[in-house]
Coordinates of C-alpha atoms in Angstrom, one line a residue:
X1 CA 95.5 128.9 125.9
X2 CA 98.5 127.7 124.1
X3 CA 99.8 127.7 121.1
X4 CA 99.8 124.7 119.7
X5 CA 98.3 121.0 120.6
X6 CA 99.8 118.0 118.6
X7 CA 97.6 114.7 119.2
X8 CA 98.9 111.3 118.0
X9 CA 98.2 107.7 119.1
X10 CA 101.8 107.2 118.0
X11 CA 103.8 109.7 119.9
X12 CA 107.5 108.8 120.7
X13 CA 107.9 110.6 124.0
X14 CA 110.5 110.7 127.0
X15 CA 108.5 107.8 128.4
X16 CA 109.0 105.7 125.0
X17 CA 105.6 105.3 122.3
X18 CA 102.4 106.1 123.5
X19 CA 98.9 108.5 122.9
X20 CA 99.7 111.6 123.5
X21 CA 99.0 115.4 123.2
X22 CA 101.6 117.5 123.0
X23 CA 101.1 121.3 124.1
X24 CA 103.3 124.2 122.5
X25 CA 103.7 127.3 123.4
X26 CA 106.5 130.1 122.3
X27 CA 108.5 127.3 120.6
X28 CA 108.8 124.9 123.7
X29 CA 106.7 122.2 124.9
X30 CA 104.8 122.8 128.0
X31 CA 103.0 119.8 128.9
X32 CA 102.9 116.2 127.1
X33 CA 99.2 114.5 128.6
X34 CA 97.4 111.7 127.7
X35 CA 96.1 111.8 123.8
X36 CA 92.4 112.9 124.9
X37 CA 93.4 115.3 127.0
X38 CA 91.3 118.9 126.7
X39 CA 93.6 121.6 126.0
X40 CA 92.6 125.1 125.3
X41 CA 94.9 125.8 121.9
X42 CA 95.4 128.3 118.8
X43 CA 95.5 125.2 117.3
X44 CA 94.5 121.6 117.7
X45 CA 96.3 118.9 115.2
X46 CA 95.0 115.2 115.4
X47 CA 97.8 113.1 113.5
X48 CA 95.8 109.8 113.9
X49 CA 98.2 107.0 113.8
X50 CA 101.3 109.3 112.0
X51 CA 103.4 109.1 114.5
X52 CA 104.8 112.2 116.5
X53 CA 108.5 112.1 116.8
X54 CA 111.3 114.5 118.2
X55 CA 112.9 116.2 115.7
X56 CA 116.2 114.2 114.7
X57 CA 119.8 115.9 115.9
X58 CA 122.8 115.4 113.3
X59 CA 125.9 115.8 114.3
X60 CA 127.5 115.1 111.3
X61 CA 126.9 117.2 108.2
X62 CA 129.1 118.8 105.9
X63 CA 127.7 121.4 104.8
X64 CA 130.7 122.9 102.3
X65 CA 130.0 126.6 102.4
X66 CA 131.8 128.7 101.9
X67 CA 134.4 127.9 99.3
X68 CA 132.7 124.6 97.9
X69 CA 129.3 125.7 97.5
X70 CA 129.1 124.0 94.5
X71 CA 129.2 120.4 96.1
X72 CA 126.4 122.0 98.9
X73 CA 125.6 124.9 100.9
X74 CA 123.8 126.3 103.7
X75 CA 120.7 126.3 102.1
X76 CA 119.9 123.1 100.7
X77 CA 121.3 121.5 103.1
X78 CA 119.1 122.9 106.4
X79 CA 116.2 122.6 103.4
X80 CA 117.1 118.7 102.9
X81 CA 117.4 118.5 106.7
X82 CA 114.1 118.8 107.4
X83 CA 112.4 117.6 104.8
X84 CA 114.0 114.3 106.4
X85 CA 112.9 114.8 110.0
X86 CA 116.3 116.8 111.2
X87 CA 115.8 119.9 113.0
X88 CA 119.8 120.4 114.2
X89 CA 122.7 119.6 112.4
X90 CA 126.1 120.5 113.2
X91 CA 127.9 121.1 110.9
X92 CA 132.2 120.0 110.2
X93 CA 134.8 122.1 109.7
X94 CA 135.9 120.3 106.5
X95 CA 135.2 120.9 103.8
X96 CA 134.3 124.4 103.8
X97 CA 137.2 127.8 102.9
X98 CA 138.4 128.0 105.2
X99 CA 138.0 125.8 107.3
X100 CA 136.9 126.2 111.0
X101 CA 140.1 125.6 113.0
X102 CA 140.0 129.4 114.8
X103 CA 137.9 132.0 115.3
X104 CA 138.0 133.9 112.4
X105 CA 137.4 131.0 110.1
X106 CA 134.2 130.2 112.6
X107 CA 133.4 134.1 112.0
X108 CA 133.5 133.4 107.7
X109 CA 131.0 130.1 108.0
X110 CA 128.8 131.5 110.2
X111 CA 128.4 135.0 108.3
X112 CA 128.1 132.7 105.1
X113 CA 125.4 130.5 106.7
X114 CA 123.1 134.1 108.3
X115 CA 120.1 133.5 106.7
X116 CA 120.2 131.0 105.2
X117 CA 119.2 128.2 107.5
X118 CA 115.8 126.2 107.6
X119 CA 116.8 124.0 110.7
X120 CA 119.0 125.5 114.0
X121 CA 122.7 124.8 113.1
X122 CA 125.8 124.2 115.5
X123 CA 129.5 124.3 114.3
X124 CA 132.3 121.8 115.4
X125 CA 135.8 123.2 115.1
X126 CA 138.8 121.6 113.6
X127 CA 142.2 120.4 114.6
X128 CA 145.3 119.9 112.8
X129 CA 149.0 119.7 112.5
X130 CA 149.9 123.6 114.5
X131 CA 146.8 124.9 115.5
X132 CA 146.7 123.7 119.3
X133 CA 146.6 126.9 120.9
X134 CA 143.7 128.3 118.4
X135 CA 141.5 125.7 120.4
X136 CA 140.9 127.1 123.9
X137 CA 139.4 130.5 122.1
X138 CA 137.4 128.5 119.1
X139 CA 136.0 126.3 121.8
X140 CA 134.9 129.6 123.7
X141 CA 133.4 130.6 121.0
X142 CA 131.0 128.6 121.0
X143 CA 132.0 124.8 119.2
X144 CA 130.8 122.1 120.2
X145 CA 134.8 120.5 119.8
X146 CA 136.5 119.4 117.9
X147 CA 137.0 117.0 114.9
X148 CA 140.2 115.2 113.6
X149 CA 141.6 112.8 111.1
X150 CA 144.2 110.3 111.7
X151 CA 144.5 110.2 107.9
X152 CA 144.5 111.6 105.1
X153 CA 141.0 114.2 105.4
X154 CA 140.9 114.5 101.1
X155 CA 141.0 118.4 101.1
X156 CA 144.9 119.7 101.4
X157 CA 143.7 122.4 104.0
X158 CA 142.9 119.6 106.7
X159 CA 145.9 117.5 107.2
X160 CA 145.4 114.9 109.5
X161 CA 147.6 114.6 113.2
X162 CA 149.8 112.0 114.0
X163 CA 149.1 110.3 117.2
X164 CA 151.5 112.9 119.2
X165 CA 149.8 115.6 117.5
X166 CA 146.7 114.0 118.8
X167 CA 148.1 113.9 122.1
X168 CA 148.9 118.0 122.0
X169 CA 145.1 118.8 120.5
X170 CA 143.3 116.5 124.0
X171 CA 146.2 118.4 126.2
X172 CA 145.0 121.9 124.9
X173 CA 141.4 122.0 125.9
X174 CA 139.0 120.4 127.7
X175 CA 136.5 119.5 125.0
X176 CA 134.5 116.5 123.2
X177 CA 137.0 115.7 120.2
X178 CA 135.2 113.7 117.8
X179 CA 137.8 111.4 115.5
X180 CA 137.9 110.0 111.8
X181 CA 139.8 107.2 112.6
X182 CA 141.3 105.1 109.8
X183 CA 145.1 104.6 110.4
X184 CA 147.5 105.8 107.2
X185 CA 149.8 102.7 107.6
X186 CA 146.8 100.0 107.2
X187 CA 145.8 101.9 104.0
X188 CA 146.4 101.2 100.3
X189 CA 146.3 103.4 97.4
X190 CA 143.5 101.9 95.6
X191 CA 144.6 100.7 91.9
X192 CA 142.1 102.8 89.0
X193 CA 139.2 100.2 88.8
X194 CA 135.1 99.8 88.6
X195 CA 135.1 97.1 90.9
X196 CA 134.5 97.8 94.0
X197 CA 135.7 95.0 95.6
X198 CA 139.6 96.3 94.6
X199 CA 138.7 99.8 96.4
X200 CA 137.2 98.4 99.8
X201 CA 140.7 96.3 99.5
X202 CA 142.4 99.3 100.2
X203 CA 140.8 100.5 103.6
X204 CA 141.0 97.2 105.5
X205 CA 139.0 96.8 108.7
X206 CA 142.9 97.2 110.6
X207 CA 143.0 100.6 109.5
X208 CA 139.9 101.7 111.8
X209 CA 140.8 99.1 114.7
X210 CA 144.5 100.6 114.8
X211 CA 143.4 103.8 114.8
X212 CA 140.3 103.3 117.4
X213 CA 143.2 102.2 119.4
X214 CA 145.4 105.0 118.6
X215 CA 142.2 107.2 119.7
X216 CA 141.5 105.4 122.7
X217 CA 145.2 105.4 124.4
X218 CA 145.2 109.0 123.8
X219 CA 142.2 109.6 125.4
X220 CA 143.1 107.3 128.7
X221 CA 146.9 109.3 129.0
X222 CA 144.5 112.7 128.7
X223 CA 141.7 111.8 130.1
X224 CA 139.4 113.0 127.3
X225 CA 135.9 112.5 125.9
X226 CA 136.7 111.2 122.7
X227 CA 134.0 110.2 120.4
X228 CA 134.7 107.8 117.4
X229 CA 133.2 108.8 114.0
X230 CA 131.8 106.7 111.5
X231 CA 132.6 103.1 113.0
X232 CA 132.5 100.9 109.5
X233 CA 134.5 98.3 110.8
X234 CA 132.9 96.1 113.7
X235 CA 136.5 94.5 114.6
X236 CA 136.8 97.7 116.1
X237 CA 134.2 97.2 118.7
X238 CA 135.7 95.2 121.5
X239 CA 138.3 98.0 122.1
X240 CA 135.2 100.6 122.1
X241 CA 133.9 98.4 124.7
X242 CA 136.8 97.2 126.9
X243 CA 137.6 101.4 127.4
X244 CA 134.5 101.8 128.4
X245 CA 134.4 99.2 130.8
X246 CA 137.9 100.6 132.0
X247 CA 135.8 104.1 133.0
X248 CA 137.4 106.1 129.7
X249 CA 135.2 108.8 128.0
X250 CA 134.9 107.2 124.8
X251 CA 131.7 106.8 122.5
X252 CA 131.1 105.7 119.0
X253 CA 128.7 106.4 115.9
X254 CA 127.9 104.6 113.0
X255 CA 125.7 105.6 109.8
X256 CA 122.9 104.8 107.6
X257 CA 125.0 103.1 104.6
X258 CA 127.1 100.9 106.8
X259 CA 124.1 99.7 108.4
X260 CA 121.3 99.0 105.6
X261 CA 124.3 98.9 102.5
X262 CA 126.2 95.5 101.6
X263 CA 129.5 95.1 100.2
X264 CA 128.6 92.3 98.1
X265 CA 125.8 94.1 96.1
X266 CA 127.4 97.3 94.8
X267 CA 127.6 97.5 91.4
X268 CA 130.3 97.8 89.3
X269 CA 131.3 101.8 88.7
X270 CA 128.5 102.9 91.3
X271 CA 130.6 105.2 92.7
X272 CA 127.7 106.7 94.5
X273 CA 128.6 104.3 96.8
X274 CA 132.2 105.4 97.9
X275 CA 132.9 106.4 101.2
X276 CA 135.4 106.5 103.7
X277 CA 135.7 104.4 105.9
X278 CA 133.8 102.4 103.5
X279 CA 130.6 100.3 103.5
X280 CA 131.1 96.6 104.4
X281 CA 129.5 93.4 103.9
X282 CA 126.3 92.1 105.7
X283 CA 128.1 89.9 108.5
X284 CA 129.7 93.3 109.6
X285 CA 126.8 95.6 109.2
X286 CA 124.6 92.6 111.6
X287 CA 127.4 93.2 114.0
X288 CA 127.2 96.6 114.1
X289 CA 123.3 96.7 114.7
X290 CA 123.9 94.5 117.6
X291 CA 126.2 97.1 119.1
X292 CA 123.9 99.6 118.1
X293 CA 121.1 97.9 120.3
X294 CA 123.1 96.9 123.2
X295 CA 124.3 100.7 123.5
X296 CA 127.7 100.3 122.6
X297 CA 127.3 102.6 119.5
X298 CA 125.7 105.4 120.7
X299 CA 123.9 107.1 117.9
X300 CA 123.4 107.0 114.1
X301 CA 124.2 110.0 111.9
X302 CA 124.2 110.6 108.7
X303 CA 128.1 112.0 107.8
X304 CA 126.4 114.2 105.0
X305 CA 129.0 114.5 102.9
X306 CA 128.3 115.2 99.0
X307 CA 130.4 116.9 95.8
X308 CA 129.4 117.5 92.6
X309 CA 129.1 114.3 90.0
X310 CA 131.7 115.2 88.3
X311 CA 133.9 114.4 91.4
X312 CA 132.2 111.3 92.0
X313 CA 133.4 109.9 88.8
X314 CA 130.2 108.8 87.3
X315 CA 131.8 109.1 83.8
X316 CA 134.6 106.3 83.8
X317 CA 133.2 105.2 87.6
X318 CA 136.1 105.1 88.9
X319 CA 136.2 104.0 92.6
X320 CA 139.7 105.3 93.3
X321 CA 139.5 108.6 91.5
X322 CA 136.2 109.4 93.1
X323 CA 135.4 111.9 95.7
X324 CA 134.3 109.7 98.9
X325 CA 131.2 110.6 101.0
X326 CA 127.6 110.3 101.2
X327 CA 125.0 112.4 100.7
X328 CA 121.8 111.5 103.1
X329 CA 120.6 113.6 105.5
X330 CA 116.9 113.8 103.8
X331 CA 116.7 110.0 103.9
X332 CA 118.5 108.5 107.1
X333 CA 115.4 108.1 109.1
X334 CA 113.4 106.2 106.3
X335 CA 116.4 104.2 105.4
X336 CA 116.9 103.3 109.5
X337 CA 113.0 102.8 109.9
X338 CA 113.1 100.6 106.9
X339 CA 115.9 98.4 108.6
X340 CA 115.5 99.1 112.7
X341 CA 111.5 97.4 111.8
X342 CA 112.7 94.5 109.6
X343 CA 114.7 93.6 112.8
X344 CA 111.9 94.1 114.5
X345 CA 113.4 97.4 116.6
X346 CA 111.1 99.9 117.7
X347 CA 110.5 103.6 116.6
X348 CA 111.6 104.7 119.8
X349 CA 114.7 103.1 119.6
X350 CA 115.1 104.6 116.2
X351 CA 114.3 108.0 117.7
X352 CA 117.0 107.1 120.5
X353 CA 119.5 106.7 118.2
X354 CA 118.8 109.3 115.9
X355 CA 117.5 111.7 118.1
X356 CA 118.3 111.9 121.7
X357 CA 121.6 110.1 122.0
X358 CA 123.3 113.1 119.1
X359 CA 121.8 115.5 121.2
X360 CA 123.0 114.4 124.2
X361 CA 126.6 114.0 122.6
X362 CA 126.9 117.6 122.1
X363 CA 124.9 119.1 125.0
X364 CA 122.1 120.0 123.5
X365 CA 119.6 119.3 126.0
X366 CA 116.4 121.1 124.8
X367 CA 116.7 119.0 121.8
X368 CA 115.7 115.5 120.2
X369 CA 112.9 114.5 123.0
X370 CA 109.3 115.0 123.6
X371 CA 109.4 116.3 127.2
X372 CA 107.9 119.2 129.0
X373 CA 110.8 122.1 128.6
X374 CA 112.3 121.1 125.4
X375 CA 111.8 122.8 121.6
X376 CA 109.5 121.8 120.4
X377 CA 111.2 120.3 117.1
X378 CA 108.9 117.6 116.2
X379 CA 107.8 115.4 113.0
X380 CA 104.8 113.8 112.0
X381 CA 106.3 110.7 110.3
X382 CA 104.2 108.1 108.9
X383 CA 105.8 104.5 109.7
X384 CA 103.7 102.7 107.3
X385 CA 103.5 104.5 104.3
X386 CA 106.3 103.6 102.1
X387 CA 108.0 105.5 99.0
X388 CA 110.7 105.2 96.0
X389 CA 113.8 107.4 96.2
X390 CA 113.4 109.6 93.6
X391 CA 117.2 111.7 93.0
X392 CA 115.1 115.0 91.6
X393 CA 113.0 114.9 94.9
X394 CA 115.8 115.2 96.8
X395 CA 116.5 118.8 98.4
X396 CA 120.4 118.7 98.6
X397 CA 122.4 120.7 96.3
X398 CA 123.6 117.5 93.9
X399 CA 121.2 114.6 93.9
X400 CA 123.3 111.9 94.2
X401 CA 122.6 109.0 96.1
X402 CA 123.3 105.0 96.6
X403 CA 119.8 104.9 97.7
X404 CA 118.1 105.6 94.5
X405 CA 115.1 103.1 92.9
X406 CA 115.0 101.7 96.3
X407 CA 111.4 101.0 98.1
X408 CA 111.4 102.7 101.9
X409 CA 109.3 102.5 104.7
X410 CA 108.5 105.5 106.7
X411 CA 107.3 109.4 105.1
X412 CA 108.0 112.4 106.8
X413 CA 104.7 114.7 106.5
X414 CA 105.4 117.6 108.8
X415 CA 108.3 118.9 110.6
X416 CA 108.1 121.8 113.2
X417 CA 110.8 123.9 114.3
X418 CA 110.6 125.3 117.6
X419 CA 106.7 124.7 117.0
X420 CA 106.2 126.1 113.5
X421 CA 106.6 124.3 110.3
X422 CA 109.3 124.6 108.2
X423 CA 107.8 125.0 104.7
X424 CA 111.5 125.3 102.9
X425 CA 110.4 128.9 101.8
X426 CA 111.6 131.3 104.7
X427 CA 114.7 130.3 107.0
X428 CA 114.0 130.3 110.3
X429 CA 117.1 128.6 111.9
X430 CA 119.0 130.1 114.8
X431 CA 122.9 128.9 115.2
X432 CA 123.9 126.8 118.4
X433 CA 126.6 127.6 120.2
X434 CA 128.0 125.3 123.3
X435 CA 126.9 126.7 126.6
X436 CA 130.3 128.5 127.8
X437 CA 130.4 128.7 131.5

């Protein structure tokens, strides 16, 4: 008897989609047989042609609690998270009080987030200008490593390192450093303006290709695992590729808006829109989902990263007074599913990208694949249904998002957690912590 039998004609397993039953018992998945397959269970689900995926893996969320729980928090986040198919996020050090660059700071978020959580939650840690020897201990502690800027972060408390500083932070530990790599001397100060034309302007495509290349020498003299964060500009991409034909640890991630968003379409004053590095036109974004499909990016996230409107400027919209990030980690896998199936991609691909390949990034080997042994963190997503984002539907603490009035393909119905659904009423997260040998 198990606990749990999940049947789909659509399931997206280890051995890519197929019929499947999928048996669950004390939160793990014990045996993945063919979709007709008699299994004695407390319970026996039939999804029809709703397709069982693993539950997605984000490794890039900022959650903002403590200290600017205002712009998000804990709760609504985890809550948001899995009403979108996520069952693990972990979660930046930025742009939370304080922020997690040692122990005692990793002590403050997590006592902030005990709970509270409706999805498992990991932590990276932080490094800036000083705080090399904190690393060693916050990595024991659990982090999954550590994050960086090569720029300027937007929050006084997370200054960014220069590339010597850089060097010091790969020398101190032995850890996966994941970097925001725009370089401060390719960079403009962005003139007070609605268009955004005049604020893309300001963060030219050199700024991520010098700083991918500060990024990648540093990891080469170290040799590091260095993982590149956000890739917006595809110019970038032949030096992600020749270091990883040269044997060096080096990855990169892109995101939902720089894939599916256009340059050339934002409005005027949609400052919804604003991120950093920002979105680009549609010649770049077809450039990055070729690198996305040849394997060269490894994964898509979301870089959950709201405020409240008021920061983002929605009054006078504008661009270069506005907070930059955004918000999507409820809709990233109907906003890809949309895209990845107009290209005519597969949802196992999608669930590679989005699933497995974040999990793998961080270690997480129980998590983001349908395979006998892992959670059982699964979603019944419905590829053909389609829906209108609605801001109020949204579970995330401020509702605002470039997606808005637009038509998407794909509608998460269920999503189980360790094989029990998360309802958004009781938390039943655990944290992640790094395996620490």
């Amino acid at each position: 008897m198990v606990d749990l039998v999940l049947r789909s004609r659509r399931a997206v397993t280890s051995d890519g989609e197929r019929p499947a039953a999928v048996s669950v018992s004390g939160g793990r998945i014990v045996a993945v047989d063919d979709h007709d397959a008699v299994v004695e269970a407390a319970e026996d689900v039939d999804l029809g042609d709703v397709a069982l995926l693993p539950g997605l893996v984000d490794t890039h969320v900022h959650v903002n609690e403590p200290g600017r729980t205002e712009w998000e928090g804990f709760a609504s986040a985890t809550r948001a998270a899995a009403a979108g198919g996520v069952t693990a996020i972990v979660d930046m050090p930025l742009n939370s009080l304080p922020p997690t660059v040692d122990t005692a700071a990793l002590a403050v978020k997590q006592d902030a987030a005990r709970g509270r959580i409706h999805v498992d939650v990991g932590f990276w840690g932080g490094a800036i200008p000083g705080n090399a020897p904190a690393l060693p201990a916050l990595h024991a502690a659990g982090v999954y490593g550590f994050k960086a800027f090569l720029a300027d972060s937007g929050v006084p408390e997370f200054p960014p390192l220069s590339p010597d500083q850089l060097a010091e932070a790969l020398a101190a530990v032995d850890a996966q450093f994941v970097v925001h790599a725009e370089d401060p001397d390719h960079l403009h100060a962005a003139a007070s303006s609605p268009a955004y034309a005049d604020f893309l302007a300001s963060r030219p495509p050199a700024a991520e290709h010098a700083a991918v290349a500060t990024a990648i020498e540093a990891a080469r003299t170290a040799g590091a695992r260095v993982h590149i964060l956000h890739l917006s500009a595809a110019s970038a991409l032949p030096l992600i590729e020749a270091a990883k034909a040269d044997g060096l640890r080096v990855t990169a991630e892109t995101c939902p808006h720089y894939l599916t968003l256009d340059a050339d379409q934002i409005p005027a004053g949609a400052t919804e829109f604003k991120c950093c590095p920002p979105i680009r036109d549609s010649a770049n974004a077809d450039q990055l989902w070729a690198a996305l499909a040849a394997g060269l990016i490894t994964c898509v996230v979301s870089d959950h990263s709201p405020c409240t409107p008021e920061l983002k400027r929605q009054d006078t919209g504008d661009f270069a007074a506005a907070w930059g990030g955004i918000a999507s980690v409820q809709l990233g896998l109907p906003v890809i599913w949309t895209a990845a199936r107009a290209r005519g991609h597969t949802l196992a691909q999608v669930a590679d990208w989005m699933a497995r390949r974040p999990a793998d990034l961080v270690g997480l080997t129980a998590k983001g694949r349908i395979a006998v042994g892992a959670d059982a963190d699964l979603v019944a997503f419905d590829p053909e249904a389609t829906f209108t984002v609605d801001p109020a539907r949204l579970h995330h603490k401020n509702p605002v998002t470039p997606y808005a009035g637009k038509v998407l393909h794909g509608v998460v119905r269920t999503t189980w957690l360790r094989g029990r659904i998360v309802t958004g009423d009781a938390p039943g997260g655990v944290f992640l912590t790094r395996e620490v040998s």
